[in-house]
Backbone as a chain_set.jsonl record, in Angstrom:
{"seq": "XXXXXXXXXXXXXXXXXXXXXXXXXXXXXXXXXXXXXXXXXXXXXXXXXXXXXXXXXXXXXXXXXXXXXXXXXXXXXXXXXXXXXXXXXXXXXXXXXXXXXXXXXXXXXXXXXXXXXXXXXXX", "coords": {"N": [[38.516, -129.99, 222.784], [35.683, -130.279, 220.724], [32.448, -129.461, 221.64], [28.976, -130.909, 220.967], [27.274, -129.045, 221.703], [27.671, -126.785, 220.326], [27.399, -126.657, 218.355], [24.568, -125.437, 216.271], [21.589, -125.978, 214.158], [21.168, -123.726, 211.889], [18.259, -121.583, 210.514], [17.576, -120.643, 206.885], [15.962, -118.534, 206.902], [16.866, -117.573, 209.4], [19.641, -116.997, 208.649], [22.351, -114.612, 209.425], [24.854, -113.831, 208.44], [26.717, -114.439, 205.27], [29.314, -116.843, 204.698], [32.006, -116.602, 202.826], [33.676, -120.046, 201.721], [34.794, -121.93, 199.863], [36.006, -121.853, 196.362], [33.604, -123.358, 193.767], [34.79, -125.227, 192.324], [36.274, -127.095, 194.107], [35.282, -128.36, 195.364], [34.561, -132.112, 195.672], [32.545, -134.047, 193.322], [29.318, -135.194, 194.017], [30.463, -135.646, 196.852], [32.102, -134.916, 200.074], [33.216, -132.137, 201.751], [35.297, -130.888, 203.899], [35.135, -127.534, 206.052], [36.518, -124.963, 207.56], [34.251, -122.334, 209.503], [34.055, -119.948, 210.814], [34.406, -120.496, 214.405], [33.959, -123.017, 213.852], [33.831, -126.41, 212.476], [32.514, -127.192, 209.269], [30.834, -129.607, 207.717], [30.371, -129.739, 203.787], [28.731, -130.304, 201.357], [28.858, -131.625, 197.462], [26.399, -132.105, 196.624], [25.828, -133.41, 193.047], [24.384, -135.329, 191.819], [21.991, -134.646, 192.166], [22.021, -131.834, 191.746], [22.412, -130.302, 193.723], [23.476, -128.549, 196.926], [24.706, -129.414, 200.512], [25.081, -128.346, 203.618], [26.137, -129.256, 207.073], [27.056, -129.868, 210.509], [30.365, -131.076, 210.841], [30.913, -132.986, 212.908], [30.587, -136.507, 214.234], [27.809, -136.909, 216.273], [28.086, -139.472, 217.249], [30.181, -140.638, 217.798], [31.927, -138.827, 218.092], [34.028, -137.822, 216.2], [35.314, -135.247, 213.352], [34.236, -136.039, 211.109], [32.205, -136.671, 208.935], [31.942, -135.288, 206.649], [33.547, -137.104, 205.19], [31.785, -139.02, 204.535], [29.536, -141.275, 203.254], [27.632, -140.169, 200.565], [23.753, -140.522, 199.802], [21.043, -141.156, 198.686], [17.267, -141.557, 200.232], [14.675, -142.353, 198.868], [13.358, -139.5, 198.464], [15.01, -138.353, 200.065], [18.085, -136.343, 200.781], [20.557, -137.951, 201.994], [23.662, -138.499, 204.407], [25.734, -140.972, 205.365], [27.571, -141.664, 208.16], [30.57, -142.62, 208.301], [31.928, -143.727, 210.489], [30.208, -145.694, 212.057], [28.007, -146.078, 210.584], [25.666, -144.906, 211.086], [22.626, -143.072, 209.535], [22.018, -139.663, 208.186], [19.254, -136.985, 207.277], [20.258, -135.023, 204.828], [19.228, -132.367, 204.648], [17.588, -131.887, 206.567], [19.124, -133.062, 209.274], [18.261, -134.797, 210.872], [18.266, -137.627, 212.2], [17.987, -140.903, 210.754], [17.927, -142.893, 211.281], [16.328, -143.654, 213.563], [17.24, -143.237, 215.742], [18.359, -140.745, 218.606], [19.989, -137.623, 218.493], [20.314, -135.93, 216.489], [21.759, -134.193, 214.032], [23.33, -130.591, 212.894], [22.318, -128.436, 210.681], [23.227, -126.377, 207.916], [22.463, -123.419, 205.786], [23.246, -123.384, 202.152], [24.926, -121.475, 199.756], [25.702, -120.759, 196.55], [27.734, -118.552, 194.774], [29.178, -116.153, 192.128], [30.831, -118.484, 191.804], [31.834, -118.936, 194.13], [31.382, -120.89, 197.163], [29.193, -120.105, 199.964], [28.602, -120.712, 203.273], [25.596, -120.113, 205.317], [24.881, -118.428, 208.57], [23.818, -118.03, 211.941]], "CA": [[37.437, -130.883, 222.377], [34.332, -129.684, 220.617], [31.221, -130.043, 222.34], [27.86, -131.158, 220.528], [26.09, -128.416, 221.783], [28.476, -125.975, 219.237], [26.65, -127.034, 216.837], [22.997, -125.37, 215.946], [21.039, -125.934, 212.961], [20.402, -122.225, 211.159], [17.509, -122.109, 209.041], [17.281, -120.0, 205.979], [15.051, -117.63, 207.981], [17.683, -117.138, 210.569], [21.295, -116.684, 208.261], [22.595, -113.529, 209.814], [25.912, -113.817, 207.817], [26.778, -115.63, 204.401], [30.502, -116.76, 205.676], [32.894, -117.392, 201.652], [34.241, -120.874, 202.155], [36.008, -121.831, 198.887], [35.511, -121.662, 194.52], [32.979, -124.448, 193.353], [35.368, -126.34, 191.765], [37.484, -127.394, 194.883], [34.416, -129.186, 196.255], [34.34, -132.989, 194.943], [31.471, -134.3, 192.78], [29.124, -136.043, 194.673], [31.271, -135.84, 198.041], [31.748, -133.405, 200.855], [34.666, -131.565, 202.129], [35.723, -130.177, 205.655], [35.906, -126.385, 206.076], [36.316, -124.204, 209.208], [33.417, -121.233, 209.406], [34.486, -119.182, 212.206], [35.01, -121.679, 215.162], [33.295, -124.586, 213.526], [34.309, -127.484, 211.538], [31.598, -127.706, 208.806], [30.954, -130.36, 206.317], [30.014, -128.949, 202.78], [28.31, -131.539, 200.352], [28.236, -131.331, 196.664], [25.94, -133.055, 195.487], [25.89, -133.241, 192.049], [23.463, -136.101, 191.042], [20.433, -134.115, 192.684], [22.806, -130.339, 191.771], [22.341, -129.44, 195.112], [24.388, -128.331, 197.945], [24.155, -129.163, 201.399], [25.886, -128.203, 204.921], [26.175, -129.909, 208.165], [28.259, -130.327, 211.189], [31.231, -132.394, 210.807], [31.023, -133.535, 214.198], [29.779, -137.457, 214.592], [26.975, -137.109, 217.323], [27.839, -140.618, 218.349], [32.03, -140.93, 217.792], [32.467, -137.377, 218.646], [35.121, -137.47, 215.483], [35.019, -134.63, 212.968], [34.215, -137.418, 210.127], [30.809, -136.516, 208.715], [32.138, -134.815, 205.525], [33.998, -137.984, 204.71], [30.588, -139.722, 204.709], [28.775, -141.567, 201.357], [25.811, -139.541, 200.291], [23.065, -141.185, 198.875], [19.164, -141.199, 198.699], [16.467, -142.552, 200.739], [13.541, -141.745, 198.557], [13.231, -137.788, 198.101], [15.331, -137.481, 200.903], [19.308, -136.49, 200.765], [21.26, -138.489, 203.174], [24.843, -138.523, 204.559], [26.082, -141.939, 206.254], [29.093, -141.332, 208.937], [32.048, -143.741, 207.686], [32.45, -144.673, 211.675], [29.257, -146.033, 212.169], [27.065, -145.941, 209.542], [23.933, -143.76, 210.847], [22.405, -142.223, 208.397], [21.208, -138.09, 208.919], [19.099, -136.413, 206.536], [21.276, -133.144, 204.464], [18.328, -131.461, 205.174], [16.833, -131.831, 208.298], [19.792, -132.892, 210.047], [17.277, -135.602, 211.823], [19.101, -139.192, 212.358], [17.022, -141.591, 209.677], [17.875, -144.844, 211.9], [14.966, -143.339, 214.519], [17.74, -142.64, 216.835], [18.103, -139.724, 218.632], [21.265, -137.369, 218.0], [20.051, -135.647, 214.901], [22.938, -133.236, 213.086], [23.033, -129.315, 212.587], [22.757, -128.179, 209.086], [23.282, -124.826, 207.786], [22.195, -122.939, 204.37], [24.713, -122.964, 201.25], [24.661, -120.82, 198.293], [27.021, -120.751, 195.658], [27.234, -117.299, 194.038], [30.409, -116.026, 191.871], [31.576, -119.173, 191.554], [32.294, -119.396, 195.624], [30.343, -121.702, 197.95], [28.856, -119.878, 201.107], [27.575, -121.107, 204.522], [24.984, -119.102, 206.551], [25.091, -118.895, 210.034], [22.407, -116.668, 212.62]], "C": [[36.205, -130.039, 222.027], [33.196, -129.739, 221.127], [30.208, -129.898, 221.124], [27.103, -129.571, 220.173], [26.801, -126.767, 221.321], [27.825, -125.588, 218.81], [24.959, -126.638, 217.038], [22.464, -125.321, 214.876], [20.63, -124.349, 212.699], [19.385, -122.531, 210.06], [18.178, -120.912, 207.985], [16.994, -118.291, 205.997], [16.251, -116.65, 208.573], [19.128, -116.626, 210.032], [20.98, -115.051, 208.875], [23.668, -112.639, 208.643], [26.357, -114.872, 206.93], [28.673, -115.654, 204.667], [31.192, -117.648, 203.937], [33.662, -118.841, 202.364], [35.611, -121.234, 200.99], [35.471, -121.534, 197.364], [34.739, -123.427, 194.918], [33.323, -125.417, 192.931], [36.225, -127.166, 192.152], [36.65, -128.45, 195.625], [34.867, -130.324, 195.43], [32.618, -133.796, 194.463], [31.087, -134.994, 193.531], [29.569, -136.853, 196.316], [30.781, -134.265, 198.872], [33.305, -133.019, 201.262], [34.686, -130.958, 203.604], [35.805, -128.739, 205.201], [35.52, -125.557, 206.877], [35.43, -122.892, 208.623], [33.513, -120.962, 211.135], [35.199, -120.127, 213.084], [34.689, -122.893, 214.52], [33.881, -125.127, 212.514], [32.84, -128.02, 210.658], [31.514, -128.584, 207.603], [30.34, -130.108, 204.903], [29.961, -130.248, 201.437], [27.799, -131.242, 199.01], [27.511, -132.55, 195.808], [24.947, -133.019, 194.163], [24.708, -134.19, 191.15], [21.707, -135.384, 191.329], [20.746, -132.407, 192.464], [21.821, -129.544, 192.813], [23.404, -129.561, 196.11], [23.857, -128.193, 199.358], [25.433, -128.369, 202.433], [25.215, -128.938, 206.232], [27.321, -129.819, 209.213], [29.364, -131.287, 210.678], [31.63, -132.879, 211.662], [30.445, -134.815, 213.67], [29.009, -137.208, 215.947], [27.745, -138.344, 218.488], [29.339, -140.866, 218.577], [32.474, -139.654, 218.498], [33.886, -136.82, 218.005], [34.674, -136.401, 214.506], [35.464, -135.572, 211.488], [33.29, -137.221, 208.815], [31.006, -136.096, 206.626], [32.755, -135.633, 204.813], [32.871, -139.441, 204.367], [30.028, -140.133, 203.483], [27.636, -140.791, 201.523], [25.262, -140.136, 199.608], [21.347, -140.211, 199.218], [18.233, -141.982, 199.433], [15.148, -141.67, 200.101], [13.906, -140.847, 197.511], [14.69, -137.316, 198.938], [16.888, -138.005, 201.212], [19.716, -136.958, 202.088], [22.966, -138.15, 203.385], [25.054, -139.931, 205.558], [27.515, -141.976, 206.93], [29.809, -142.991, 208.771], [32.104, -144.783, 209.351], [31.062, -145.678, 211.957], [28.141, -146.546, 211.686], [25.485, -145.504, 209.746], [23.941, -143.216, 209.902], [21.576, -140.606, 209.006], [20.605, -137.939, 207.514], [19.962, -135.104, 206.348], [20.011, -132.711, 204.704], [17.322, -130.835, 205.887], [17.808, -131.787, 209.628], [19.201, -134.476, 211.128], [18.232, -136.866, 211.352], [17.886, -140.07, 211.827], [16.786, -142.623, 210.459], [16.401, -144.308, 213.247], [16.001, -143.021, 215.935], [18.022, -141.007, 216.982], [19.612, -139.243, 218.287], [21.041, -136.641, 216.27], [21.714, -134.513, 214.974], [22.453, -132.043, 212.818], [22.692, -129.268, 211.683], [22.653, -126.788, 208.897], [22.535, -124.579, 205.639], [23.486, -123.322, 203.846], [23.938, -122.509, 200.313], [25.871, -120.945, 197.684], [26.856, -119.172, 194.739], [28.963, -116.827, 193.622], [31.248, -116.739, 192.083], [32.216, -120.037, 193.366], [31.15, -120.101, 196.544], [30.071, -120.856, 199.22], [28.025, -120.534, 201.795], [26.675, -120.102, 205.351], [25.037, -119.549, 208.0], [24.463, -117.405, 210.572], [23.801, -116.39, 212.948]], "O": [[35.727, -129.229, 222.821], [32.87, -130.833, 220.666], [30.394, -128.993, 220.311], [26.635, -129.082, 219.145], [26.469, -125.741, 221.915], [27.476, -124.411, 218.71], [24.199, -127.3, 217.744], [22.893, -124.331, 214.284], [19.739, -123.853, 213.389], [19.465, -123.306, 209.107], [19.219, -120.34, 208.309], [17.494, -117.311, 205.445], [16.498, -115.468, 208.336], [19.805, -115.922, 210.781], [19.914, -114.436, 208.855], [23.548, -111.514, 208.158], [26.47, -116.023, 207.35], [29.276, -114.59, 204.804], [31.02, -118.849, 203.73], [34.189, -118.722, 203.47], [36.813, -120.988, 201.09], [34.406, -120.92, 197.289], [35.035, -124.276, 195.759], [32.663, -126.456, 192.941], [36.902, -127.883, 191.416], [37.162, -129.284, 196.372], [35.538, -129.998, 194.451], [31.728, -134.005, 195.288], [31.931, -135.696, 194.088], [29.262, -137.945, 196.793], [30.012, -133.317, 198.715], [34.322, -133.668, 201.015], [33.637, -130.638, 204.162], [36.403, -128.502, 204.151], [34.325, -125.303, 207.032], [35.719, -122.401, 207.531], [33.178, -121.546, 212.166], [36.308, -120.575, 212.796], [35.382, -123.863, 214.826], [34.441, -124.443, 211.658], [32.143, -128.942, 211.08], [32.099, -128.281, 206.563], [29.202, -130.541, 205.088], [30.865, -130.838, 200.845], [26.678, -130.744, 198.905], [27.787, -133.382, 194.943], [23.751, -132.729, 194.139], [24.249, -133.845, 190.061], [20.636, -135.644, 190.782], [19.902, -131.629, 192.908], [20.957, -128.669, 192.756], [24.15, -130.539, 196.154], [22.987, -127.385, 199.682], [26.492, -127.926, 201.988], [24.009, -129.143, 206.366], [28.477, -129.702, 208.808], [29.021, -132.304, 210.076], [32.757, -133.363, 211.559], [29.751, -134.641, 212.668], [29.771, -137.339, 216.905], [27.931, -138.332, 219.705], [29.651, -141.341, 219.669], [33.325, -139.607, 219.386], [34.659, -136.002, 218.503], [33.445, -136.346, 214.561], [36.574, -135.734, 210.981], [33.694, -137.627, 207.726], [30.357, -136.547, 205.682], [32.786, -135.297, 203.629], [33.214, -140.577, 204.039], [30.031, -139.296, 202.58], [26.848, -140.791, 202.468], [25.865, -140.534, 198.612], [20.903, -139.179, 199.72], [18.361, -143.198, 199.29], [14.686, -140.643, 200.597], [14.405, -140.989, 196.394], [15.35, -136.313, 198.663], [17.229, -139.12, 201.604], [19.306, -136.465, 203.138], [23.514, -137.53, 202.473], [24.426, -139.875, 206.616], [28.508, -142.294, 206.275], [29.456, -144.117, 209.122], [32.248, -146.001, 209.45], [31.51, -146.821, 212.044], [27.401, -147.342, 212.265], [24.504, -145.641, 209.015], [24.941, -142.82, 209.304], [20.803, -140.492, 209.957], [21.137, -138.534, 206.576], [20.312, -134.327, 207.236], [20.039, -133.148, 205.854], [16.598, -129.839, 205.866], [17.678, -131.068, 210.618], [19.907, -134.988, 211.997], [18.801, -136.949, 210.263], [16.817, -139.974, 212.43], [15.727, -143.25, 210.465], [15.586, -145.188, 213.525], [15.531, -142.624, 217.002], [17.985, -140.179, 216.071], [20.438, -140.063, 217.886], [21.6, -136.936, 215.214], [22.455, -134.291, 215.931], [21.267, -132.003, 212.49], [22.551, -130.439, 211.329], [22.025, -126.073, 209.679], [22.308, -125.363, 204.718], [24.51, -123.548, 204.49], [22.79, -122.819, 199.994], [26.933, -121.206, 198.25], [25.822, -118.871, 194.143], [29.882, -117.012, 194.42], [32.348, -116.348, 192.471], [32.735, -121.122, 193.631], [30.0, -119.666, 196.479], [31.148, -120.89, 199.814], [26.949, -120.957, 201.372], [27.257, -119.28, 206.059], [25.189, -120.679, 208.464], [24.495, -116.274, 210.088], [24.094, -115.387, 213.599]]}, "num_chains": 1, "name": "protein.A"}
């Protein structure tokens, strides 16, 4: 079983190591995908209507299923969302902070895409 407390948000600041996940073109438009970085199960979001890329846990905080990457992305505003399929909280992709005012916010990590391959950072 994974525990929660796995999972830490890296900033930008903090990447230690950019960790290849897969080619750019394996992601789906506008979706996210599952893919293991070291021990972790991270969720990898392309989204294409704002051509940006996020990362996140793919843990649910509140189910404790590894779901998150199967999640609708949308918009509230400015600000990229992900809504977990079991539940329907919403997190910001780039805070990680739980939108509904509950607590339980979500990791998130850097991504770059460079030579065509998507990377995650991680301190």
């Amino acid at each position: 079983m994974t525990e929660l407390t796995t999972y830490k948000t890296t900033t930008p600041a903090e990447v230690s190591k950019w960790i290849a996940t897969l080619p750019a073109d394996e992601f789906p438009e506008n979706g996210g995908l599952n893919v293991k970085v070291e021990d972790l199960q991270i969720a990898i979001f392309n989204f294409t209507r704002r051509n940006e890329w996020f990362a996140t846990q793919n843990l649910c905080p509140h189910k404790q299923q590894m779901i998150l990457s199967r999640g609708m992305i949308g918009s509230d505003g400015d600000e990229p969302k992900v809504a977990c399929p079991f539940h329907k909280k919403t997190f910001s992709l780039k805070t990680g902070e739980n939108l509904n005012g509950d607590e339980c916010p979500i990791a998130t990590y850097p991504v770059k895409v460079e030579g065509g391959t998507v990377y995650v950072g991680i301190a």
